[in-house]
mmCIF file of N, CA and C in Angstrom:
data_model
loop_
_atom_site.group_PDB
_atom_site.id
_atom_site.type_symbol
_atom_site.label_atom_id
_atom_site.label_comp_id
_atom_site.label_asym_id
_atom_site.label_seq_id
_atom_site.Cartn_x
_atom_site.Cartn_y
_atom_site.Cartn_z
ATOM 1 N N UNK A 1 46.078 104.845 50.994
ATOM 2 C CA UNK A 1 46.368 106.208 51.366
ATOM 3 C C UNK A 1 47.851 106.320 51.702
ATOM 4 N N UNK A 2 47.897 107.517 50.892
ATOM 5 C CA UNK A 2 49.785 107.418 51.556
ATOM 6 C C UNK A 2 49.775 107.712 53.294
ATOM 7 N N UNK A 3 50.955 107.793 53.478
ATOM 8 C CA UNK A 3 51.468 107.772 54.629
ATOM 9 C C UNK A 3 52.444 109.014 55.015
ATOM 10 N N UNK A 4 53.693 109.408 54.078
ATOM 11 C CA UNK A 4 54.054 110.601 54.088
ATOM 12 C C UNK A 4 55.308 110.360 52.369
ATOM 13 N N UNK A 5 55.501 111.386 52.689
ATOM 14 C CA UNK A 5 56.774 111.714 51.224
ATOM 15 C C UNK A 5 57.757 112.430 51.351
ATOM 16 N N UNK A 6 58.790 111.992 51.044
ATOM 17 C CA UNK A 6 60.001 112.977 50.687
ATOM 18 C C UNK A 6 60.675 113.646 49.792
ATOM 19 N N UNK A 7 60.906 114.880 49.544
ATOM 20 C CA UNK A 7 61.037 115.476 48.786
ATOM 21 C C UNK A 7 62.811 116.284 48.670
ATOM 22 N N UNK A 8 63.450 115.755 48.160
ATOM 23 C CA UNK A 8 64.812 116.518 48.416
ATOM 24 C C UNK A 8 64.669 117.530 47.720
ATOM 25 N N UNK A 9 65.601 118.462 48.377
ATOM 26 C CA UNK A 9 65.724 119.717 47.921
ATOM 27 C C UNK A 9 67.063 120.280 47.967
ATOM 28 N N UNK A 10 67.219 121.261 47.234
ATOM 29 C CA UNK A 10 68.847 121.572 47.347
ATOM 30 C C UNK A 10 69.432 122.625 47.933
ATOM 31 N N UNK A 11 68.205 123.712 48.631
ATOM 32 C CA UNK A 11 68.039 124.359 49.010
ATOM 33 C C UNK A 11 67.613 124.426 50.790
ATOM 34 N N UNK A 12 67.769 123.618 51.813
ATOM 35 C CA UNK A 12 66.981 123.537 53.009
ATOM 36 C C UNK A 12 66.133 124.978 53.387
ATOM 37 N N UNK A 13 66.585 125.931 53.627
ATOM 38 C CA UNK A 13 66.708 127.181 53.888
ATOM 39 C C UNK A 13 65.692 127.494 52.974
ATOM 40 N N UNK A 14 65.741 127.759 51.684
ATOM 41 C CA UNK A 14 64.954 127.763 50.697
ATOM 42 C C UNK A 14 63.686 127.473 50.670
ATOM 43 N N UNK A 15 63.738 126.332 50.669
ATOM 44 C CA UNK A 15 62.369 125.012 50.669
ATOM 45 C C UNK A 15 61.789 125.360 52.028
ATOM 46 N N UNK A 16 61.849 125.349 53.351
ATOM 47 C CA UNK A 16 61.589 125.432 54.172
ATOM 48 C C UNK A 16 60.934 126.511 54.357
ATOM 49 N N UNK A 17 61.249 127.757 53.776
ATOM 50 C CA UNK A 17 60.562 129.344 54.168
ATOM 51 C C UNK A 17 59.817 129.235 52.848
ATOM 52 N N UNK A 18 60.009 128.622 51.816
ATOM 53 C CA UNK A 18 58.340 128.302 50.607
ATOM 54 C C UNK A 18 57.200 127.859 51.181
ATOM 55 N N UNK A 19 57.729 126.554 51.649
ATOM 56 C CA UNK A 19 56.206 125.691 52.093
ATOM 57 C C UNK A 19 55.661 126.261 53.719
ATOM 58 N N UNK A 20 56.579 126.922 54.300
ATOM 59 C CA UNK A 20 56.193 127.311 55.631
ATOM 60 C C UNK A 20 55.223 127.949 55.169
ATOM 61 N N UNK A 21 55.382 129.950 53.764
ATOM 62 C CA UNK A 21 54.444 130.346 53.385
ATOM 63 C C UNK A 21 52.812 129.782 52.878
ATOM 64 N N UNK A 22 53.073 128.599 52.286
ATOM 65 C CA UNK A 22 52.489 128.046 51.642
ATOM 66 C C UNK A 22 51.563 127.061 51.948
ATOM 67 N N UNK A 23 51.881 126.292 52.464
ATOM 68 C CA UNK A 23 51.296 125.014 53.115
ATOM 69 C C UNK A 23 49.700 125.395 54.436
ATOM 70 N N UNK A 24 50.318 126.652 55.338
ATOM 71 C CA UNK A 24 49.211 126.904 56.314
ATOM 72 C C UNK A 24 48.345 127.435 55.522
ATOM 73 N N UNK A 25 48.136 127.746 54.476
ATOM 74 C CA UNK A 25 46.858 128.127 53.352
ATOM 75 C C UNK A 25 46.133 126.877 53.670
ATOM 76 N N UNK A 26 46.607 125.924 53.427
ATOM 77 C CA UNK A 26 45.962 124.515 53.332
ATOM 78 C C UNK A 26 45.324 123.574 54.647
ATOM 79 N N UNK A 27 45.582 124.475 55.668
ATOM 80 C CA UNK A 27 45.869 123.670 57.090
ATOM 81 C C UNK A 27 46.834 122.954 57.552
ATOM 82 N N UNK A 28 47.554 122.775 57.095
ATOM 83 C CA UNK A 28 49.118 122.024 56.525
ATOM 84 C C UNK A 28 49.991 123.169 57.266
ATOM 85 N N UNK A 29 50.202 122.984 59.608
ATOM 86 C CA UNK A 29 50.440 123.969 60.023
ATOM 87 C C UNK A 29 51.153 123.579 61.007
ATOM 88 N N UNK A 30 51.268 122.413 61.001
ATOM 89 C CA UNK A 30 52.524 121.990 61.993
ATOM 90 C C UNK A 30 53.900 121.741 61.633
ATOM 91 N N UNK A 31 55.000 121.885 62.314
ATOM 92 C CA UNK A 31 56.543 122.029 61.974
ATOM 93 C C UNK A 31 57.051 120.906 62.706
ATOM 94 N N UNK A 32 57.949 119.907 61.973
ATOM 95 C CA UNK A 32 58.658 119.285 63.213
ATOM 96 C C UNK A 32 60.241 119.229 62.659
ATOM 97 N N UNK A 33 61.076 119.286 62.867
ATOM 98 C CA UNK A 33 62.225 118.475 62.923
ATOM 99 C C UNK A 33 62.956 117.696 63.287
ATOM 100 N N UNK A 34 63.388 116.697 62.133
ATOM 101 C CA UNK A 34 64.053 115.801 62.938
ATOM 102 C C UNK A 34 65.476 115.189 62.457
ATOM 103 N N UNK A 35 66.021 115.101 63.226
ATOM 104 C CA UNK A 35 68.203 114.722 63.358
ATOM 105 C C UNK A 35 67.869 113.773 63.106
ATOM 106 N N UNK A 36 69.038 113.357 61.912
ATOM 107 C CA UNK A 36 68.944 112.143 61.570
ATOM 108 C C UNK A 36 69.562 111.620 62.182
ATOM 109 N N UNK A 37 70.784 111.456 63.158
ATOM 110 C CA UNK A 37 71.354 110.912 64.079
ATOM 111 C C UNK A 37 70.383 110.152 65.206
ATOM 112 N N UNK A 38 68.820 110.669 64.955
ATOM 113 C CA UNK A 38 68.045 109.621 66.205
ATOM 114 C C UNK A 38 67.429 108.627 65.216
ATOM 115 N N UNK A 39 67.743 108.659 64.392
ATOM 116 C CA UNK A 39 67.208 107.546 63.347
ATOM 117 C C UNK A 39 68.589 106.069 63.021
ATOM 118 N N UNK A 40 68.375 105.637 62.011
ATOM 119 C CA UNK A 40 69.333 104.170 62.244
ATOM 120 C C UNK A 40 70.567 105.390 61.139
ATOM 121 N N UNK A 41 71.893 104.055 60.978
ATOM 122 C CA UNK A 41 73.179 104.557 60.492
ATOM 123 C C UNK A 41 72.275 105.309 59.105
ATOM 124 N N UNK A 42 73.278 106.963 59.014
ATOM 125 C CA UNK A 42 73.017 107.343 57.327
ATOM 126 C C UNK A 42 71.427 107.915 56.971
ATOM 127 N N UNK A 43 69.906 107.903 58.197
ATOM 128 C CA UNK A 43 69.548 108.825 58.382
ATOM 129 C C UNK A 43 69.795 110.532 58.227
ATOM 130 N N UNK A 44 68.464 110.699 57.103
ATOM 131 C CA UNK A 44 68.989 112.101 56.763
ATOM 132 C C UNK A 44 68.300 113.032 57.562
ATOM 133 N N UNK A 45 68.547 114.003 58.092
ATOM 134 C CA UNK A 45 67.896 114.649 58.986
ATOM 135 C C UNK A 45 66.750 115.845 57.834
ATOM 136 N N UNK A 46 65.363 115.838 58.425
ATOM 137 C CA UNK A 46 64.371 116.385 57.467
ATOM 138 C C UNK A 46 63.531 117.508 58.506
ATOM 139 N N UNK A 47 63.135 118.120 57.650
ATOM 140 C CA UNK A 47 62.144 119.416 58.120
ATOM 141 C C UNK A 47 60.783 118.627 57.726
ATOM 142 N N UNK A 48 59.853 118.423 58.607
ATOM 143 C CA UNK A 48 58.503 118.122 58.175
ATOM 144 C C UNK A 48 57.557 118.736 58.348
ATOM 145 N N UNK A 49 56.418 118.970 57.928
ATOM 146 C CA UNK A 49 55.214 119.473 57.455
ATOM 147 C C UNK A 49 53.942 118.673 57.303
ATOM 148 N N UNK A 50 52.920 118.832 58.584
ATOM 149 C CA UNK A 50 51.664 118.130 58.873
ATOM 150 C C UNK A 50 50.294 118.804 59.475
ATOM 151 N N UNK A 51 49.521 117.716 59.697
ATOM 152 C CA UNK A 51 48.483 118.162 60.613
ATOM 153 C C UNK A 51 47.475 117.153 60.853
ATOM 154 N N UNK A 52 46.552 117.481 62.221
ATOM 155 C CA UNK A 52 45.906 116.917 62.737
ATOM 156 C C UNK A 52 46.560 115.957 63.303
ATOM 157 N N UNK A 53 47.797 115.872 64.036
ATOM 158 C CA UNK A 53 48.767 115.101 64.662
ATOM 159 C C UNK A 53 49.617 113.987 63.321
ATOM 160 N N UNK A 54 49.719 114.835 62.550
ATOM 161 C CA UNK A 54 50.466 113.798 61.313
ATOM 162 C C UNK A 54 51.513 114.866 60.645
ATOM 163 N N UNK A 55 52.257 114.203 60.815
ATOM 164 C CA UNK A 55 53.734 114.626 59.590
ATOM 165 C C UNK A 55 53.363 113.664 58.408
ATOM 166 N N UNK A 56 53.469 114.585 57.372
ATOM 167 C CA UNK A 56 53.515 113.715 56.215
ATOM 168 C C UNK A 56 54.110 114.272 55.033
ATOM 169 N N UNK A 57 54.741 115.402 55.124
ATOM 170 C CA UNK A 57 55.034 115.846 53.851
ATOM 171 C C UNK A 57 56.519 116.471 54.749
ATOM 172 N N UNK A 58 57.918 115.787 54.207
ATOM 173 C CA UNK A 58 59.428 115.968 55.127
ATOM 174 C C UNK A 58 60.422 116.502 53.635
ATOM 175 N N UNK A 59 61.448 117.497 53.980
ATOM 176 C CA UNK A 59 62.267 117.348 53.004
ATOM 177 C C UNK A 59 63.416 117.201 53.364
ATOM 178 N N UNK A 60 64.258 116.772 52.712
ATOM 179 C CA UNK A 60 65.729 116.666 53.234
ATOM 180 C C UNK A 60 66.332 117.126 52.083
ATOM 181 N N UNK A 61 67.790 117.324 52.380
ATOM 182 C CA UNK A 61 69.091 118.180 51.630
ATOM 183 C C UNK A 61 69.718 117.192 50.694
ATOM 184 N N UNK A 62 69.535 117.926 49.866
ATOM 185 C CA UNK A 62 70.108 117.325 48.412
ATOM 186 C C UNK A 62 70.280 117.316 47.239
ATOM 187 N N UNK A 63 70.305 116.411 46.161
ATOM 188 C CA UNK A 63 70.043 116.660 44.686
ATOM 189 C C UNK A 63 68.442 116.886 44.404
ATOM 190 N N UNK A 64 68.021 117.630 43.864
ATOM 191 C CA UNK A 64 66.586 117.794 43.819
ATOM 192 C C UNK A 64 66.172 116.701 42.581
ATOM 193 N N UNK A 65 65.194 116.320 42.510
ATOM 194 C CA UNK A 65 65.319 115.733 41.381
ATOM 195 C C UNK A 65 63.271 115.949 40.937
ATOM 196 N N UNK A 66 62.733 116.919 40.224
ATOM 197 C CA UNK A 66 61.582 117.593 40.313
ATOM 198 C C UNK A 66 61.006 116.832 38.856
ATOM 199 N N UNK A 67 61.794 116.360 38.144
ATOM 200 C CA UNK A 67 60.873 115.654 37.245
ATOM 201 C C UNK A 67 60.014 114.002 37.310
ATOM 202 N N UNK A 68 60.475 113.976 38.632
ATOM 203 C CA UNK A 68 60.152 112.837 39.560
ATOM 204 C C UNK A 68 58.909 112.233 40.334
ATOM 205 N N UNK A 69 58.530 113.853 40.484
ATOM 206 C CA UNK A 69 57.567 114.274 41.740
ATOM 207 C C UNK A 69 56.111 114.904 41.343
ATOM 208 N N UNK A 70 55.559 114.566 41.031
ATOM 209 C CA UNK A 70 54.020 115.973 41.498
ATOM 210 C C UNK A 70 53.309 115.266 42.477
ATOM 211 N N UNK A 71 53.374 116.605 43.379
ATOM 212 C CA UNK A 71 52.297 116.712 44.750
ATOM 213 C C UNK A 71 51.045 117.514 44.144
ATOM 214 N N UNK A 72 50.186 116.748 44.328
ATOM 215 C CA UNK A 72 48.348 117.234 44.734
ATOM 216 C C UNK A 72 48.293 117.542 45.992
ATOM 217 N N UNK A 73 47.465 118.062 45.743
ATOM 218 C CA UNK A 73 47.587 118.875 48.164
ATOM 219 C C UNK A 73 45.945 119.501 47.675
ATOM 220 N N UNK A 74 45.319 118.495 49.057
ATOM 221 C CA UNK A 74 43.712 118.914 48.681
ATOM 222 C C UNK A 74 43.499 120.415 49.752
ATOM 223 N N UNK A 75 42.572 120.819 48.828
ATOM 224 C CA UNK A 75 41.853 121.919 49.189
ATOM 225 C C UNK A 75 40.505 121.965 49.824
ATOM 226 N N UNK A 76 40.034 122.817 50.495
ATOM 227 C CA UNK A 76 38.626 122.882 51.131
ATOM 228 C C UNK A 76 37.301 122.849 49.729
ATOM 229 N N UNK A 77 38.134 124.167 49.017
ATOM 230 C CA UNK A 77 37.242 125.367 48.045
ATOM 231 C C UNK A 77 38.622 125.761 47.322
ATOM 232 N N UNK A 78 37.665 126.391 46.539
ATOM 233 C CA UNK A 78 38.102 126.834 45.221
ATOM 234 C C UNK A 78 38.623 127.867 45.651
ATOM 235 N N UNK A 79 38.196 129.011 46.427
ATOM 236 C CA UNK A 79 38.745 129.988 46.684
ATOM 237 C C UNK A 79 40.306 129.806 47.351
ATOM 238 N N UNK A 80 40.258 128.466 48.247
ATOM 239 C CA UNK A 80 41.220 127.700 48.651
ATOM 240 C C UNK A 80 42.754 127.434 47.657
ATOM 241 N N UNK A 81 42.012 127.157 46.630
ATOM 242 C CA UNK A 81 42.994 126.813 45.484
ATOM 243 C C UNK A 81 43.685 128.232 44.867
ATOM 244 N N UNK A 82 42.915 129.311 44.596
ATOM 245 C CA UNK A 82 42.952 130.965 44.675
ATOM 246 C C UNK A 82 44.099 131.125 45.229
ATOM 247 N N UNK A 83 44.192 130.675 46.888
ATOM 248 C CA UNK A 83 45.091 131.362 47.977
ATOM 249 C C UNK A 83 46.125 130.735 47.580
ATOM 250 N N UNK A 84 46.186 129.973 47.358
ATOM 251 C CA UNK A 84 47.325 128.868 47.404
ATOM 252 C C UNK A 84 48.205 129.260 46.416
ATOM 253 N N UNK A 85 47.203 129.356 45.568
ATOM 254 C CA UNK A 85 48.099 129.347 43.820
ATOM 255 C C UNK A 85 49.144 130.763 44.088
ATOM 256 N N UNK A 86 48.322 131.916 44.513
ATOM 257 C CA UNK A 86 48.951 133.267 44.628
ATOM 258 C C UNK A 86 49.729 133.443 45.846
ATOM 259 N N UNK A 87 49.703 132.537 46.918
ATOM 260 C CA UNK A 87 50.580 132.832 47.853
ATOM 261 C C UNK A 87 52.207 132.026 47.210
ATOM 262 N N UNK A 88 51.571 130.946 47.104
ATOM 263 C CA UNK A 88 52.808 130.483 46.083
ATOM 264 C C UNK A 88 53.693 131.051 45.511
ATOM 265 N N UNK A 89 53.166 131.816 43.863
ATOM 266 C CA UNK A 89 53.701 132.594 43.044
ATOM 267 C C UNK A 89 54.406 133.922 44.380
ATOM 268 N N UNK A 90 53.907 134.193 45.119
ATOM 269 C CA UNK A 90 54.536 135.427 45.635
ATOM 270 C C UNK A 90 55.756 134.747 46.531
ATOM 271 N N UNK A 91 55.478 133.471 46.788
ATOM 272 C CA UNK A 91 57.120 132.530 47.474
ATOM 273 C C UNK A 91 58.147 132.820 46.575
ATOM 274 N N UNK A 92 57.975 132.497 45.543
ATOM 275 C CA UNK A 92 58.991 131.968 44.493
ATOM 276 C C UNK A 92 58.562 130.683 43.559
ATOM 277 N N UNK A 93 57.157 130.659 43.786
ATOM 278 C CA UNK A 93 56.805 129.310 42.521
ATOM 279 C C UNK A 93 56.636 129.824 41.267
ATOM 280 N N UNK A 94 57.126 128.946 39.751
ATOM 281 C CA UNK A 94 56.103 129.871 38.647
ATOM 282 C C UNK A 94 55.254 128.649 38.438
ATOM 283 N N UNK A 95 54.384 129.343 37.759
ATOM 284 C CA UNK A 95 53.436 128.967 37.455
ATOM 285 C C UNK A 95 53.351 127.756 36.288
ATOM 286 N N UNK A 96 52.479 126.515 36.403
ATOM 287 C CA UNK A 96 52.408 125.541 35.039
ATOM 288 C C UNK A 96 50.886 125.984 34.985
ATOM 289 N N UNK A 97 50.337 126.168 35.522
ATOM 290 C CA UNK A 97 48.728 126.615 34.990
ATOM 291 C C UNK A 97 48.155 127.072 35.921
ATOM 292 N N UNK A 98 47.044 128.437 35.671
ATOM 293 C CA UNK A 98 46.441 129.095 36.573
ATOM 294 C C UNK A 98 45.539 128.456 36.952
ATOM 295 N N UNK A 99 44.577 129.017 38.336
ATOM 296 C CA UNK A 99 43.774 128.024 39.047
ATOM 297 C C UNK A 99 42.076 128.306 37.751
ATOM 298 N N UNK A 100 41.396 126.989 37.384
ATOM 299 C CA UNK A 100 40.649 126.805 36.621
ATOM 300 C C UNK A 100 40.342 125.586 36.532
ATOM 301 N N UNK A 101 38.975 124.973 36.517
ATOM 302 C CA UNK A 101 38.784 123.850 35.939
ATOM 303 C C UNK A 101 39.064 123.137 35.117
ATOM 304 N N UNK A 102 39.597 121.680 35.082
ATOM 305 C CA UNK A 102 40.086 120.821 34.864
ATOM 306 C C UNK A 102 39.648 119.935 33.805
ATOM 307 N N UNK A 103 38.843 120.706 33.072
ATOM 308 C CA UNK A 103 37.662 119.851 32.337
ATOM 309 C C UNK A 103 38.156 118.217 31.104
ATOM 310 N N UNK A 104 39.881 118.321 31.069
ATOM 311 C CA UNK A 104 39.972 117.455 30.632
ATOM 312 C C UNK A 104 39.822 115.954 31.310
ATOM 313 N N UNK A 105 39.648 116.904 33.133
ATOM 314 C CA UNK A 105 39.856 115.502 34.014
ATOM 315 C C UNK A 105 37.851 114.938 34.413
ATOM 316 N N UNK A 106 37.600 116.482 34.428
ATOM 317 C CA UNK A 106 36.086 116.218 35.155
ATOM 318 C C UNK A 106 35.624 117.959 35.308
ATOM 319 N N UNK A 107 34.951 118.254 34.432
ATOM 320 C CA UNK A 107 34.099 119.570 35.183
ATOM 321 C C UNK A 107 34.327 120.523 36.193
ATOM 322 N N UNK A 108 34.092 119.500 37.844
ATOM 323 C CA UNK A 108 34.176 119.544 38.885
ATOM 324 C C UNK A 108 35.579 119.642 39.618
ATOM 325 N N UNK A 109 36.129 119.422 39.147
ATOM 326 C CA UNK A 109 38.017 118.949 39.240
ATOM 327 C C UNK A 109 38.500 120.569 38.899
ATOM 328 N N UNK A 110 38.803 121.002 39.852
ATOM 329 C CA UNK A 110 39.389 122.835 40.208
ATOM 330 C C UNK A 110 40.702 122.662 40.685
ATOM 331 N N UNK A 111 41.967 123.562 39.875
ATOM 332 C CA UNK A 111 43.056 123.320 40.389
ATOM 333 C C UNK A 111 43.890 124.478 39.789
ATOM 334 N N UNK A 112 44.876 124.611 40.671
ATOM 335 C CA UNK A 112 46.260 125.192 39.845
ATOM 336 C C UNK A 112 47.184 124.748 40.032
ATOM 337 N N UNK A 113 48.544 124.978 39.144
ATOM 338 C CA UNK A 113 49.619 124.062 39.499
ATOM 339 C C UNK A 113 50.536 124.850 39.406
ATOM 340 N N UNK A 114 51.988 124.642 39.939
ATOM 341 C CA UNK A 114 52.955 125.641 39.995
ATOM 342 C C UNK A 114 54.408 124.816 39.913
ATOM 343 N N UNK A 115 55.410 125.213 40.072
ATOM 344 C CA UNK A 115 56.872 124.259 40.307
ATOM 345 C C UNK A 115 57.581 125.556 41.673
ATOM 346 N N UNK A 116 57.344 124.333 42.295
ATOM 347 C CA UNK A 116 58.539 125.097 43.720
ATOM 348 C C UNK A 116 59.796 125.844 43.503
ATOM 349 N N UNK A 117 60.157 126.231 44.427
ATOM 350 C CA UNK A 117 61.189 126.835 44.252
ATOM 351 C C UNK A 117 62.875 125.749 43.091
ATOM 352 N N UNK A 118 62.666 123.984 43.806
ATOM 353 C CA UNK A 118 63.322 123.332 43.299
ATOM 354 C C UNK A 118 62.963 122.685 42.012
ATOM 355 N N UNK A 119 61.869 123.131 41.183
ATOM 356 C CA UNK A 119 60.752 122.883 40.172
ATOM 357 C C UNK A 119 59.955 121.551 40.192
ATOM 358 N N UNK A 120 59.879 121.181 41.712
ATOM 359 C CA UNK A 120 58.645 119.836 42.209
ATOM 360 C C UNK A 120 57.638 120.904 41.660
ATOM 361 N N UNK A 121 56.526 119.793 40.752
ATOM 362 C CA UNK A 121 54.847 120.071 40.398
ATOM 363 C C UNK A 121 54.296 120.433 41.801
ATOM 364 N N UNK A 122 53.560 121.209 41.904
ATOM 365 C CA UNK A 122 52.570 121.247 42.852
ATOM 366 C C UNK A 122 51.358 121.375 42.213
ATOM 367 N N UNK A 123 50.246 120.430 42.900
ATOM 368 C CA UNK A 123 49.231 121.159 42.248
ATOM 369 C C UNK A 123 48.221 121.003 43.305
ATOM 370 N N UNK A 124 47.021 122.210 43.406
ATOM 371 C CA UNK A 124 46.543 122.598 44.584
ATOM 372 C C UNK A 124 45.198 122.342 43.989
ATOM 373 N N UNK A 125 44.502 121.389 44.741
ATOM 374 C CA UNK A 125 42.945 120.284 44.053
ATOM 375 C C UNK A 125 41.892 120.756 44.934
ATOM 376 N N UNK A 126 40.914 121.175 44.544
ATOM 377 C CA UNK A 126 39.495 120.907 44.837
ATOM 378 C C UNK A 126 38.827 119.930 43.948
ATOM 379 N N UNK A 127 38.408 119.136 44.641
ATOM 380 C CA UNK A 127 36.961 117.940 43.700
ATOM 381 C C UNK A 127 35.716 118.077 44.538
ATOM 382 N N UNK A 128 35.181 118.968 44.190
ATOM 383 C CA UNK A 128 33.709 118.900 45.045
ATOM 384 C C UNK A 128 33.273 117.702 45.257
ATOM 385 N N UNK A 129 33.249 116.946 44.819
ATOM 386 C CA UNK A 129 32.204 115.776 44.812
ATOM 387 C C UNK A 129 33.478 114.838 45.955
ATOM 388 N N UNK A 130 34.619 115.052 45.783
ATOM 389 C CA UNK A 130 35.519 114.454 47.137
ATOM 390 C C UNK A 130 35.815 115.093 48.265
ATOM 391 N N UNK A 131 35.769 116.473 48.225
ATOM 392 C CA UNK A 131 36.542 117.355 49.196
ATOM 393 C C UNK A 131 35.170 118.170 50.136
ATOM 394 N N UNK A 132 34.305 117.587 49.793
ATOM 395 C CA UNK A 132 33.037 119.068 50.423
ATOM 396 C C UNK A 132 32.403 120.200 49.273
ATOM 397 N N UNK A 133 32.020 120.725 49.896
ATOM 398 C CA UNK A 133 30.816 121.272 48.313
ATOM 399 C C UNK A 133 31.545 122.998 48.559
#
């Protein structure tokens, strides 16, 4: 299981008021920041994004580099994946595919996917058979 990820962005300001919109769809509703100056020499200072007492998803300022990256970010429900996809698009994501089953992966496998504002994949997963019915 991961642990957390970083995602540069080139935008702080930017990135930060996307996933703020975006992320509490998911439960994904806590904020932290942190100076990189309390970290060792050359620490980059990051905006993070968690829950249930976990940071795990931080970005920091920089070269974006989006052909690098796709994030999955699980969902409750399908309707879940719905919110997500369209709160998104109304941030500033476009769209790589509307929310619909996945049938090349599995039937059951419900998703949509989008590119952030810095064009990181997102893609927003329900798997019934992993996530709850």
């Amino acid at each position: 299981m991961l642990d957390h990820i970083f995602l540069t962005v080139s935008d702080m300001a930017r990135a930060v008021a996307f996933y703020e919109r975006v992320l509490p769809i998911l439960g994904i509703t806590a904020r932290l920041d942190y100076d990189g100056r309390d970290g060792p020499p050359g620490h980059p200072d990051l905006k993070g994004f968690g829950a249930n007492g976990r940071m795990f998803l931080w970005l920091r300022a920089g070269t974006a580099a989006p052909g690098a990256v796709h994030v999955g970010l699980i969902t409750d429900s399908e309707a879940m994946v719905n919110s997500a996809h369209a709160e998104a698009l109304a941030a500033g994501a476009t769209e790589i595919h509307p929310p619909a089953p996945q049938l090349h992966y599995d039937p059951r496998y419900y998703a949509a996917q989008v590119k952030d504002p810095d064009g990181y994949s997102l893609e927003f997963v329900f798997k019934s058979w992993q996530h709850g019915s």
